[in-house]
Amino acid sequence: TISAKDSHGNKVGSAYSFTKKTASLFKSFTLYSGQTYVASSNIRLNVDPEMEQPDECRFVYGPSYTKSCDLKYSDEVQSIKLTGFWPSTTVTLKYQELKGGRVTYSKEYYIMTEGMGLSAEFGKITPTSYTMTGSRNKTSHDAEVVDEGWTLDRETITRHGSTLHVTGCEPESYIYAGYAVMVKNGSETKLYYYSPSKSKQLPALTLETVTEAKATSNTVALICATTNIDDEEANTGFEWRRYDAPDLVPSSKANCPVVDGVMTGALRNLSSSTYYKFRPFYKAESGKTWYGEWSAFGTADAYVYFDPTVRTYAAVCHDENSATVSGFIIAGSDDIKEQGFEYWKRDDAYATTKHATATTDDNTHQTVVATGQRMSAVLQNLEPNTTYIVRAYVTTEHGTTYGEEQIFSTPYSTAIGEVELDEAYSDHLAAKVTKVGDNELHLAICGTARPVAIRLTAVSGIQMAATTLGSSLESTRHACLHTNRLQPGMYLLHVTDGQDAQTIRIAIK
């Protein structure tokens, strides 16, 4: 307000001056976050004709606000999409208005981008091993995942697949593993992982020596210990020495398997009528060793026969023509001449009547030789959709001892193999693998205009990768699956458009 006064101090007049506001007010709007972007489809600025209009308005973001997204200074509905962010990150956006190169109005917005949808949970836990399962929600994501699997150090991914199984752990140690993805953004990569919020500690180890030897002969002894170690743990065994041996004489050690909570070992080449002491041990992958208490036994003065111990585990089918069988053996009083697996096709009589233990008189029985206390073998050239019986065996000079009989069935033959494609459009879905790389699998698809779903699975059914193609009238379409370094083995590629389906068997060497 401007006013004037006369010589007597009386006000004689006044005038008013107005200036336009330079700050623009606009309606609030919602910014939606994805994994690497922030977007809005409903931005509407309140434009007041009485207000001085800026030269430009924009959003700035990124390192030192070096990235920008321009807006129209208009009351029309506008859409924006700001990209290049990391998942699970707080993003700061600045709305700015500029006049003459100067910022005349600024307002900040804070928004959290979405996470990677990782999950993990514990399975079986023993004093020396643990199992975890993990997954990633892939329904809506745009982050570039270059590796996926498990991290044990929260820095690198060293295991792949949805199931993690770790053995050789130190008892009473804590589990720090997590399901993880390596995300690439520009030239940088960053590890994201998820571990269950409640950490787990492995149980304490028990190694209780059975005070008496299970069986003894003049040069052989069968010794035992009870333990809560799982059967599959490999670094278990016994240490033994002559009872009267000086401390400077080193003990002998031998790895021995654990079966149903009992560690059993056969000590051979002992001296007759001699006392020995022994104790069980477990050695972790770190090199640290745990021991049970010492116990003792004396060998006989003459030969005594006792049977070997033989066990057959359940078979695992890889496909319609092969299966892996496994078992273990512990030698008895005699030396082993041969060991392995015997298998044969099951007939209807076996399934419907009480059967006696099979013999090898039937020429349909086949054998495969294996070695080691823990032995395994791959049975080849099996018939599809057929039931087989398998059992482990050990042959000594006293005859053959068998383990339990295990029954398994091969699946139907579903593999179709690679399909030759021509460029002509056909009425049925056809797919062909064109390239298998270290981290990618490429395929060509024709014969359908419908959307196509593609999945790569292990023969066990675990999904390794997946993608989709939208509808298209192109005669041949191409797809790429990111496979994250597949381990050698057999895989199945499933392709379907909702009407036709095809399965291609792929061997990774």
Short mmCIF file of C-alpha atoms in Angstrom, two decimals:
data_model
loop_
_atom_site.label_atom_id
_atom_site.label_comp_id
_atom_site.label_asym_id
_atom_site.label_seq_id
_atom_site.Cartn_x
_atom_site.Cartn_y
_atom_site.Cartn_z
CA THR A 1 0.00 0.00 0.00
CA ILE A 2 1.30 3.45 -0.98
CA SER A 3 -0.14 6.57 0.83
CA ALA A 4 0.56 10.39 1.01
CA LYS A 5 0.13 13.06 3.74
CA ASP A 6 -0.07 16.91 3.64
CA SER A 7 2.03 19.38 5.69
CA HIS A 8 -0.34 18.92 8.64
CA GLY A 9 0.13 15.17 8.65
CA ASN A 10 -3.28 14.31 7.25
CA LYS A 11 -3.65 11.39 4.79
CA VAL A 12 -4.67 12.72 1.40
CA GLY A 13 -4.76 9.49 -0.64
CA SER A 14 -3.50 5.99 -1.13
CA ALA A 15 -3.01 3.37 -3.88
CA TYR A 16 -2.66 -0.47 -3.90
CA SER A 17 -0.24 -2.60 -5.92
CA PHE A 18 -0.73 -6.39 -6.59
CA THR A 19 1.79 -8.97 -7.76
CA LYS A 20 0.93 -12.43 -9.12
CA LYS A 21 1.86 -15.51 -7.15
CA THR A 22 4.72 -17.44 -8.69
CA ALA A 23 4.13 -20.75 -6.87
CA SER A 24 1.74 -23.13 -8.60
CA LEU A 25 -0.63 -25.23 -6.50
CA PHE A 26 -1.71 -28.57 -7.99
CA LYS A 27 -3.92 -31.40 -6.91
CA SER A 28 -2.39 -34.31 -5.07
CA PHE A 29 -1.84 -37.47 -7.09
CA THR A 30 -0.63 -41.00 -6.46
CA LEU A 31 2.72 -42.32 -7.61
CA TYR A 32 2.79 -46.07 -8.12
CA SER A 33 6.04 -47.99 -7.60
CA GLY A 34 7.26 -51.05 -9.45
CA GLN A 35 10.56 -52.80 -8.95
CA THR A 36 12.69 -50.40 -10.98
CA TYR A 37 10.23 -47.64 -11.86
CA VAL A 38 7.80 -45.06 -10.47
CA ALA A 39 4.73 -44.22 -12.54
CA SER A 40 1.49 -42.27 -12.47
CA SER A 41 -1.32 -42.17 -15.02
CA ASN A 42 -3.33 -39.35 -13.43
CA ILE A 43 -1.31 -36.16 -13.00
CA ARG A 44 -3.43 -33.01 -13.33
CA LEU A 45 -1.93 -29.59 -12.57
CA ASN A 46 -4.15 -26.77 -11.33
CA VAL A 47 -3.42 -23.96 -13.76
CA ASP A 48 -4.66 -20.56 -12.55
CA PRO A 49 -4.75 -17.94 -15.33
CA GLU A 50 -4.13 -15.25 -12.69
CA MET A 51 -0.84 -16.88 -11.76
CA GLU A 52 2.40 -16.30 -13.55
CA GLN A 53 3.13 -19.38 -15.65
CA PRO A 54 6.55 -21.03 -15.39
CA ASP A 55 8.72 -21.60 -18.43
CA GLU A 56 8.86 -25.30 -17.65
CA CYS A 57 7.89 -27.86 -15.01
CA ARG A 58 9.44 -31.25 -14.41
CA PHE A 59 10.37 -34.10 -12.08
CA VAL A 60 14.07 -34.52 -11.26
CA TYR A 61 15.53 -37.66 -9.68
CA GLY A 62 18.52 -39.94 -9.63
CA PRO A 63 22.07 -39.30 -8.40
CA SER A 64 22.37 -35.56 -7.60
CA TYR A 65 19.02 -35.16 -9.41
CA THR A 66 20.71 -35.47 -12.80
CA LYS A 67 17.73 -37.19 -14.44
CA SER A 68 14.58 -35.33 -15.37
CA CYS A 69 11.10 -35.92 -16.79
CA ASP A 70 9.35 -32.89 -18.30
CA LEU A 71 5.66 -32.13 -17.78
CA LYS A 72 3.32 -29.86 -19.70
CA TYR A 73 2.09 -26.91 -17.67
CA SER A 74 -1.50 -27.79 -18.42
CA ASP A 75 -4.64 -28.97 -16.67
CA GLU A 76 -4.80 -31.97 -19.00
CA VAL A 77 -4.33 -35.44 -17.52
CA GLN A 78 -0.72 -36.57 -18.00
CA SER A 79 1.20 -39.81 -17.42
CA ILE A 80 4.80 -40.33 -16.39
CA LYS A 81 7.13 -43.28 -15.88
CA LEU A 82 10.50 -42.76 -14.23
CA THR A 83 12.88 -45.71 -14.64
CA GLY A 84 16.31 -46.92 -13.60
CA PHE A 85 15.75 -47.40 -9.87
CA TRP A 86 16.81 -50.34 -7.71
CA PRO A 87 14.20 -52.62 -6.13
CA SER A 88 13.42 -52.15 -2.41
CA THR A 89 14.80 -48.61 -2.43
CA THR A 90 13.44 -45.28 -1.18
CA VAL A 91 13.21 -42.96 -4.19
CA THR A 92 13.23 -39.16 -3.80
CA LEU A 93 11.42 -37.22 -6.54
CA LYS A 94 11.36 -33.43 -6.82
CA TYR A 95 8.63 -31.60 -8.67
CA GLN A 96 10.04 -28.26 -9.90
CA GLU A 97 8.82 -25.17 -11.73
CA LEU A 98 11.35 -22.92 -13.43
CA LYS A 99 11.25 -19.32 -14.62
CA GLY A 100 14.17 -17.76 -16.37
CA GLY A 101 16.31 -20.77 -15.58
CA ARG A 102 15.63 -20.48 -11.84
CA VAL A 103 13.59 -22.86 -9.72
CA THR A 104 10.58 -20.92 -8.46
CA TYR A 105 8.76 -23.83 -6.80
CA SER A 106 9.84 -27.25 -5.55
CA LYS A 107 8.17 -30.11 -3.68
CA GLU A 108 9.63 -33.50 -2.71
CA TYR A 109 7.96 -36.91 -2.85
CA TYR A 110 9.28 -40.10 -1.25
CA ILE A 111 8.29 -43.55 -2.47
CA MET A 112 9.56 -47.09 -1.89
CA THR A 113 10.04 -49.33 -4.92
CA GLU A 114 8.75 -52.88 -4.67
CA GLY A 115 10.86 -55.81 -3.50
CA MET A 116 11.86 -58.90 -5.44
CA GLY A 117 9.21 -61.14 -3.87
CA LEU A 118 11.70 -63.59 -2.37
CA SER A 119 10.75 -66.20 0.21
CA ALA A 120 12.53 -69.03 2.02
CA GLU A 121 11.74 -71.50 4.75
CA PHE A 122 13.54 -74.19 6.70
CA GLY A 123 13.10 -77.90 6.11
CA LYS A 124 14.89 -80.76 7.84
CA ILE A 125 17.64 -79.72 10.27
CA THR A 126 20.21 -82.06 11.85
CA PRO A 127 23.38 -81.32 13.85
CA THR A 128 25.48 -81.37 10.67
CA SER A 129 23.07 -80.53 7.83
CA TYR A 130 20.03 -78.50 6.88
CA THR A 131 17.54 -78.13 4.04
CA MET A 132 15.77 -74.98 2.86
CA THR A 133 13.31 -74.21 0.08
CA GLY A 134 13.07 -70.84 -1.64
CA SER A 135 11.17 -69.10 -4.42
CA ARG A 136 10.60 -65.78 -6.18
CA ASN A 137 7.23 -64.29 -7.09
CA LYS A 138 7.51 -63.74 -10.85
CA THR A 139 3.96 -62.56 -11.52
CA SER A 140 4.89 -58.88 -11.89
CA HIS A 141 8.47 -57.76 -12.15
CA ASP A 142 10.71 -55.84 -14.50
CA ALA A 143 14.09 -56.12 -12.77
CA GLU A 144 16.85 -57.73 -14.85
CA VAL A 145 17.79 -60.87 -12.93
CA VAL A 146 21.17 -62.23 -14.04
CA ASP A 147 21.50 -64.99 -11.43
CA GLU A 148 19.21 -66.72 -8.96
CA GLY A 149 19.80 -69.28 -6.24
CA TRP A 150 21.25 -69.43 -2.73
CA THR A 151 23.79 -67.30 -0.92
CA LEU A 152 25.69 -68.71 2.04
CA ASP A 153 27.78 -65.58 2.72
CA ARG A 154 25.20 -62.91 1.75
CA GLU A 155 27.58 -61.66 -0.93
CA THR A 156 27.59 -64.23 -3.75
CA ILE A 157 25.26 -66.90 -5.17
CA THR A 158 26.95 -70.30 -4.97
CA ARG A 159 24.05 -72.79 -5.16
CA HIS A 160 21.20 -72.99 -7.68
CA GLY A 161 17.73 -74.50 -7.67
CA SER A 162 14.75 -73.97 -5.39
CA THR A 163 16.01 -76.44 -2.76
CA LEU A 164 19.20 -75.98 -0.75
CA HIS A 165 20.78 -78.91 1.06
CA VAL A 166 24.01 -78.33 3.00
CA THR A 167 26.03 -81.04 4.75
CA GLY A 168 29.30 -81.03 6.66
CA CYS A 169 28.24 -78.22 9.02
CA GLU A 170 29.61 -77.56 12.48
CA PRO A 171 27.10 -78.65 15.16
CA GLU A 172 25.42 -75.79 17.09
CA SER A 173 26.40 -73.28 14.39
CA TYR A 174 23.90 -70.77 13.00
CA ILE A 175 22.35 -70.85 9.53
CA TYR A 176 22.91 -67.68 7.49
CA ALA A 177 21.78 -68.94 4.07
CA GLY A 178 19.18 -67.05 2.06
CA TYR A 179 17.37 -67.30 -1.27
CA ALA A 180 18.87 -64.64 -3.53
CA VAL A 181 18.84 -62.93 -6.91
CA MET A 182 21.53 -60.85 -8.57
CA VAL A 183 19.93 -57.80 -10.21
CA LYS A 184 21.58 -55.76 -12.94
CA ASN A 185 20.84 -52.05 -13.34
CA GLY A 186 22.88 -50.40 -16.06
CA SER A 187 26.47 -51.55 -15.57
CA GLU A 188 26.03 -52.31 -11.86
CA THR A 189 24.79 -55.45 -10.10
CA LYS A 190 23.37 -55.86 -6.61
CA LEU A 191 22.50 -58.92 -4.53
CA TYR A 192 19.05 -59.22 -2.97
CA TYR A 193 18.39 -62.08 -0.57
CA TYR A 194 15.80 -63.28 1.90
CA SER A 195 16.42 -65.31 5.03
CA PRO A 196 13.72 -66.35 7.51
CA SER A 197 13.50 -63.68 10.19
CA LYS A 198 14.06 -66.17 13.00
CA SER A 199 17.61 -67.53 12.72
CA LYS A 200 18.19 -71.23 13.27
CA GLN A 201 20.91 -72.92 15.28
CA LEU A 202 21.88 -76.50 14.49
CA PRO A 203 21.31 -79.00 17.33
CA ALA A 204 24.12 -80.40 19.46
CA LEU A 205 25.90 -83.53 18.23
CA THR A 206 25.71 -86.87 20.02
CA LEU A 207 28.32 -89.60 19.48
CA GLU A 208 27.76 -92.45 21.94
CA THR A 209 30.12 -95.38 21.62
CA VAL A 210 28.58 -98.84 21.93
CA THR A 211 30.81 -100.32 24.60
CA GLU A 212 31.10 -103.80 23.10
CA ALA A 213 32.04 -104.77 19.56
CA LYS A 214 29.05 -106.04 17.59
CA ALA A 215 31.00 -109.02 16.26
CA THR A 216 34.61 -110.17 16.35
CA SER A 217 36.74 -112.75 14.60
CA ASN A 218 40.46 -113.33 14.85
CA THR A 219 41.34 -110.51 12.39
CA VAL A 220 38.04 -108.60 11.97
CA ALA A 221 35.79 -106.65 14.34
CA LEU A 222 32.45 -104.93 13.81
CA ILE A 223 32.11 -101.81 16.00
CA CYS A 224 29.20 -99.38 16.45
CA ALA A 225 28.18 -96.00 17.83
CA THR A 226 24.81 -94.27 18.07
CA THR A 227 24.46 -90.72 16.79
CA ASN A 228 21.93 -88.11 15.69
CA ILE A 229 23.83 -87.47 12.44
CA ASP A 230 21.81 -88.02 9.26
CA ASP A 231 22.49 -91.09 7.11
CA GLU A 232 23.81 -89.10 4.15
CA GLU A 233 26.67 -87.46 6.07
CA ALA A 234 29.94 -88.72 4.62
CA ASN A 235 32.56 -87.47 7.11
CA THR A 236 31.90 -90.00 9.88
CA GLY A 237 33.96 -92.95 11.04
CA PHE A 238 36.08 -94.53 13.75
CA GLU A 239 39.55 -93.98 15.16
CA TRP A 240 41.22 -97.04 16.67
CA ARG A 241 44.56 -98.24 18.03
CA ARG A 242 46.05 -101.11 20.03
CA TYR A 243 45.08 -100.73 23.66
CA ASP A 244 48.71 -100.80 24.84
CA ALA A 245 50.16 -98.69 22.00
CA PRO A 246 52.38 -95.74 23.12
CA ASP A 247 50.87 -92.27 22.71
CA LEU A 248 53.46 -91.43 20.06
CA VAL A 249 52.07 -94.13 17.77
CA PRO A 250 49.37 -92.55 15.57
CA SER A 251 45.86 -94.02 15.55
CA SER A 252 44.21 -95.42 12.43
CA LYS A 253 41.03 -93.87 11.01
CA ALA A 254 38.39 -95.12 8.59
CA ASN A 255 35.23 -93.49 7.30
CA CYS A 256 32.08 -95.48 8.13
CA PRO A 257 28.45 -94.80 7.22
CA VAL A 258 25.57 -93.90 9.54
CA VAL A 259 22.41 -95.96 9.01
CA ASP A 260 19.24 -95.26 10.98
CA GLY A 261 21.21 -93.47 13.69
CA VAL A 262 23.90 -96.15 14.04
CA MET A 263 27.47 -95.73 12.79
CA THR A 264 28.98 -99.11 11.95
CA GLY A 265 32.49 -99.99 10.85
CA ALA A 266 34.41 -103.15 10.05
CA LEU A 267 38.03 -103.13 11.24
CA ARG A 268 40.14 -105.56 9.24
CA ASN A 269 43.67 -106.97 9.33
CA LEU A 270 43.74 -106.97 13.13
CA SER A 271 45.93 -109.26 15.22
CA SER A 272 44.33 -112.23 16.94
CA SER A 273 44.01 -112.34 20.73
CA THR A 274 44.73 -108.60 20.95
CA TYR A 275 42.95 -105.72 22.70
CA TYR A 276 42.06 -102.57 20.78
CA LYS A 277 40.32 -99.33 21.73
CA PHE A 278 38.15 -97.23 19.44
CA ARG A 279 35.99 -94.11 19.35
CA PRO A 280 33.64 -92.55 16.75
CA PHE A 281 34.34 -89.21 15.10
CA TYR A 282 32.70 -86.62 12.86
CA LYS A 283 34.73 -84.15 10.78
CA ALA A 284 33.06 -80.96 9.51
CA GLU A 285 33.92 -79.32 6.19
CA SER A 286 35.78 -76.66 8.18
CA GLY A 287 38.23 -79.32 9.35
CA LYS A 288 37.10 -79.31 12.99
CA THR A 289 36.57 -82.82 14.43
CA TRP A 290 34.26 -84.13 17.19
CA TYR A 291 34.93 -87.42 19.04
CA GLY A 292 32.95 -89.86 21.19
CA GLU A 293 34.28 -91.73 24.21
CA TRP A 294 36.87 -94.50 23.95
CA SER A 295 35.79 -98.13 24.28
CA ALA A 296 37.65 -101.40 23.83
CA PHE A 297 37.35 -104.96 22.51
CA GLY A 298 39.52 -108.04 22.15
CA THR A 299 39.86 -110.13 19.00
CA ALA A 300 39.24 -113.87 19.06
CA ASP A 301 42.01 -116.42 18.94
CA ALA A 302 40.34 -118.23 16.00
CA TYR A 303 38.29 -117.40 12.91
CA VAL A 304 34.58 -116.61 13.50
CA TYR A 305 32.21 -116.03 10.58
CA PHE A 306 29.65 -113.20 10.53
CA ASP A 307 27.60 -111.83 7.65
CA PRO A 308 28.19 -108.55 5.83
CA THR A 309 25.57 -105.83 6.25
CA VAL A 310 23.76 -104.81 3.05
CA ARG A 311 21.18 -102.05 2.57
CA THR A 312 19.25 -100.93 -0.53
CA TYR A 313 17.87 -97.39 -0.82
CA ALA A 314 14.93 -96.22 -2.92
CA ALA A 315 15.67 -95.77 -6.63
CA VAL A 316 15.33 -92.43 -8.44
CA CYS A 317 14.08 -92.40 -12.04
CA HIS A 318 15.69 -89.82 -14.34
CA ASP A 319 13.47 -90.53 -17.34
CA GLU A 320 11.68 -93.45 -19.00
CA ASN A 321 14.93 -95.30 -19.75
CA SER A 322 17.22 -94.84 -16.74
CA ALA A 323 17.30 -94.74 -12.94
CA THR A 324 19.88 -94.28 -10.20
CA VAL A 325 20.07 -96.92 -7.47
CA SER A 326 22.07 -96.62 -4.25
CA GLY A 327 22.90 -98.57 -1.12
CA PHE A 328 25.65 -99.32 1.35
CA ILE A 329 27.59 -102.34 2.52
CA ILE A 330 29.66 -103.15 5.59
CA ALA A 331 31.97 -106.11 5.23
CA GLY A 332 31.58 -109.11 7.50
CA SER A 333 34.29 -111.52 8.54
CA ASP A 334 35.18 -112.40 4.93
CA ASP A 335 36.72 -110.32 2.16
CA ILE A 336 34.28 -109.05 -0.46
CA LYS A 337 34.69 -110.56 -3.92
CA GLU A 338 31.99 -108.54 -5.70
CA GLN A 339 29.30 -106.03 -4.82
CA GLY A 340 26.65 -104.11 -6.72
CA PHE A 341 22.97 -104.22 -7.64
CA GLU A 342 20.68 -106.83 -9.11
CA TYR A 343 17.46 -105.80 -10.87
CA TRP A 344 14.64 -107.33 -12.87
CA LYS A 345 11.15 -106.58 -14.18
CA ARG A 346 8.31 -107.28 -11.79
CA ASP A 347 5.59 -109.60 -13.07
CA ASP A 348 1.92 -109.63 -12.06
CA ALA A 349 2.42 -112.57 -9.71
CA TYR A 350 4.79 -110.48 -7.60
CA ALA A 351 2.20 -107.76 -7.19
CA THR A 352 -0.77 -110.03 -6.37
CA THR A 353 0.69 -112.84 -4.25
CA LYS A 354 2.99 -113.16 -1.31
CA HIS A 355 6.42 -113.58 -2.90
CA ALA A 356 9.53 -115.36 -1.77
CA THR A 357 12.93 -113.73 -2.04
CA ALA A 358 13.95 -113.79 -5.68
CA THR A 359 16.92 -115.80 -6.83
CA THR A 360 19.31 -115.27 -9.68
CA ASP A 361 18.22 -118.49 -11.41
CA ASP A 362 15.90 -116.44 -13.60
CA ASN A 363 17.85 -115.26 -16.63
CA THR A 364 15.83 -112.04 -16.64
CA HIS A 365 17.85 -110.80 -13.65
CA GLN A 366 20.62 -108.36 -14.50
CA THR A 367 23.49 -107.07 -12.36
CA VAL A 368 25.60 -103.94 -12.31
CA VAL A 369 28.83 -103.85 -10.29
CA ALA A 370 29.53 -100.95 -7.89
CA THR A 371 32.25 -100.07 -5.38
CA GLY A 372 32.61 -98.39 -2.00
CA GLN A 373 30.74 -98.58 1.28
CA ARG A 374 28.26 -96.08 -0.11
CA MET A 375 27.66 -97.35 -3.61
CA SER A 376 25.47 -96.17 -6.46
CA ALA A 377 24.91 -97.05 -10.10
CA VAL A 378 22.83 -95.90 -13.06
CA LEU A 379 20.58 -98.51 -14.65
CA GLN A 380 20.38 -97.90 -18.41
CA ASN A 381 18.15 -99.13 -21.24
CA LEU A 382 15.08 -99.60 -19.05
CA GLU A 383 11.66 -99.94 -20.66
CA PRO A 384 9.15 -97.07 -20.35
CA ASN A 385 6.09 -97.53 -18.12
CA THR A 386 7.58 -100.63 -16.50
CA THR A 387 7.93 -101.68 -12.86
CA TYR A 388 11.30 -102.99 -11.69
CA ILE A 389 12.71 -104.52 -8.52
CA VAL A 390 16.27 -103.78 -7.37
CA ARG A 391 18.40 -104.97 -4.46
CA ALA A 392 22.01 -104.50 -3.40
CA TYR A 393 24.23 -107.55 -3.03
CA VAL A 394 27.64 -108.60 -1.69
CA THR A 395 29.43 -111.81 -2.66
CA THR A 396 32.08 -113.48 -0.46
CA GLU A 397 33.52 -116.98 -0.42
CA HIS A 398 30.58 -117.99 1.78
CA GLY A 399 27.99 -116.87 -0.79
CA THR A 400 25.87 -113.83 -1.61
CA THR A 401 24.06 -111.57 0.86
CA TYR A 402 21.24 -109.31 -0.37
CA GLY A 403 19.77 -106.07 0.87
CA GLU A 404 16.09 -105.10 0.87
CA GLU A 405 14.14 -105.18 -2.38
CA GLN A 406 13.08 -101.75 -3.62
CA ILE A 407 10.37 -101.29 -6.25
CA PHE A 408 10.30 -98.45 -8.79
CA SER A 409 8.48 -97.69 -12.05
CA THR A 410 9.69 -95.84 -15.11
CA PRO A 411 7.35 -93.14 -16.50
CA TYR A 412 5.56 -93.05 -19.82
CA SER A 413 7.62 -91.95 -22.79
CA THR A 414 6.73 -88.27 -23.26
CA ALA A 415 9.83 -86.84 -24.89
CA ILE A 416 9.16 -85.64 -28.44
CA GLY A 417 12.64 -84.54 -29.44
CA GLU A 418 13.47 -81.57 -31.61
CA VAL A 419 10.99 -80.68 -34.35
CA GLU A 420 12.04 -79.50 -37.78
CA LEU A 421 10.24 -76.25 -38.52
CA ASP A 422 9.54 -74.77 -41.90
CA GLU A 423 8.50 -71.19 -42.47
CA ALA A 424 5.06 -72.20 -43.72
CA TYR A 425 2.26 -71.56 -41.25
CA SER A 426 0.72 -74.81 -39.96
CA ASP A 427 -2.35 -75.63 -37.88
CA HIS A 428 -0.53 -77.14 -34.90
CA LEU A 429 1.99 -75.90 -32.37
CA ALA A 430 5.57 -76.89 -33.20
CA ALA A 431 8.74 -75.88 -31.33
CA LYS A 432 12.44 -76.40 -31.90
CA VAL A 433 15.44 -75.59 -29.71
CA THR A 434 17.79 -73.46 -31.80
CA LYS A 435 20.59 -72.75 -29.31
CA VAL A 436 21.62 -73.75 -25.79
CA GLY A 437 24.14 -71.35 -24.23
CA ASP A 438 25.72 -71.03 -20.80
CA ASN A 439 22.90 -68.83 -19.50
CA GLU A 440 20.29 -68.87 -22.26
CA LEU A 441 18.11 -71.29 -24.17
CA HIS A 442 16.68 -70.16 -27.52
CA LEU A 443 13.78 -71.74 -29.37
CA ALA A 444 11.59 -71.12 -32.40
CA ILE A 445 7.81 -71.64 -32.37
CA CYS A 446 5.32 -71.83 -35.23
CA GLY A 447 1.85 -73.16 -35.91
CA THR A 448 -0.09 -70.95 -33.52
CA ALA A 449 -1.23 -67.36 -33.22
CA ARG A 450 -2.25 -67.76 -29.60
CA PRO A 451 -0.20 -66.73 -26.53
CA VAL A 452 2.44 -69.33 -25.68
CA ALA A 453 3.67 -70.38 -22.23
CA ILE A 454 7.16 -71.91 -21.98
CA ARG A 455 8.63 -73.69 -18.95
CA LEU A 456 11.95 -75.45 -18.40
CA THR A 457 11.95 -78.01 -15.58
CA ALA A 458 14.28 -80.58 -14.13
CA VAL A 459 13.11 -84.17 -14.45
CA SER A 460 12.13 -83.95 -10.77
CA GLY A 461 9.57 -81.27 -11.69
CA ILE A 462 11.43 -78.28 -10.22
CA GLN A 463 10.96 -75.23 -12.47
CA MET A 464 14.25 -73.75 -13.68
CA ALA A 465 12.97 -70.95 -15.95
CA ALA A 466 9.78 -69.70 -17.59
CA THR A 467 8.56 -67.09 -20.06
CA THR A 468 5.53 -66.25 -22.21
CA LEU A 469 4.89 -64.95 -25.72
CA GLY A 470 1.90 -62.82 -26.62
CA SER A 471 -0.44 -63.57 -29.50
CA SER A 472 1.01 -62.95 -32.97
CA LEU A 473 0.29 -63.77 -36.61
CA GLU A 474 3.99 -64.14 -37.45
CA SER A 475 4.76 -67.47 -39.09
CA THR A 476 7.67 -68.15 -36.71
CA ARG A 477 8.30 -66.61 -33.32
CA HIS A 478 11.45 -66.77 -31.24
CA ALA A 479 11.80 -67.00 -27.47
CA CYS A 480 14.69 -66.92 -25.03
CA LEU A 481 14.82 -68.47 -21.55
CA HIS A 482 17.40 -67.21 -19.05
CA THR A 483 18.63 -70.43 -17.46
CA ASN A 484 21.16 -69.24 -14.85
CA ARG A 485 23.93 -71.76 -15.55
CA LEU A 486 22.24 -75.15 -15.68
CA GLN A 487 24.10 -78.03 -14.09
CA PRO A 488 24.79 -81.11 -16.28
CA GLY A 489 21.77 -83.39 -16.49
CA MET A 490 18.42 -83.97 -18.17
CA TYR A 491 15.76 -81.23 -18.46
CA LEU A 492 12.27 -80.98 -19.96
CA LEU A 493 11.07 -78.00 -22.02
CA HIS A 494 7.27 -77.61 -21.93
CA VAL A 495 5.58 -75.46 -24.60
CA THR A 496 1.81 -74.86 -24.79
CA ASP A 497 -0.63 -72.39 -26.30
CA GLY A 498 -3.56 -73.61 -24.22
CA GLN A 499 -4.76 -75.95 -26.94
CA ASP A 500 -1.69 -77.88 -28.12
CA ALA A 501 1.29 -78.84 -25.98
CA GLN A 502 4.77 -80.17 -26.64
CA THR A 503 7.59 -81.46 -24.41
CA ILE A 504 11.21 -81.48 -25.58
CA ARG A 505 13.90 -83.38 -23.68
CA ILE A 506 17.23 -81.55 -23.38
CA ALA A 507 20.51 -83.03 -22.13
CA ILE A 508 23.03 -80.56 -20.69
CA LYS A 509 26.58 -81.94 -20.69
#
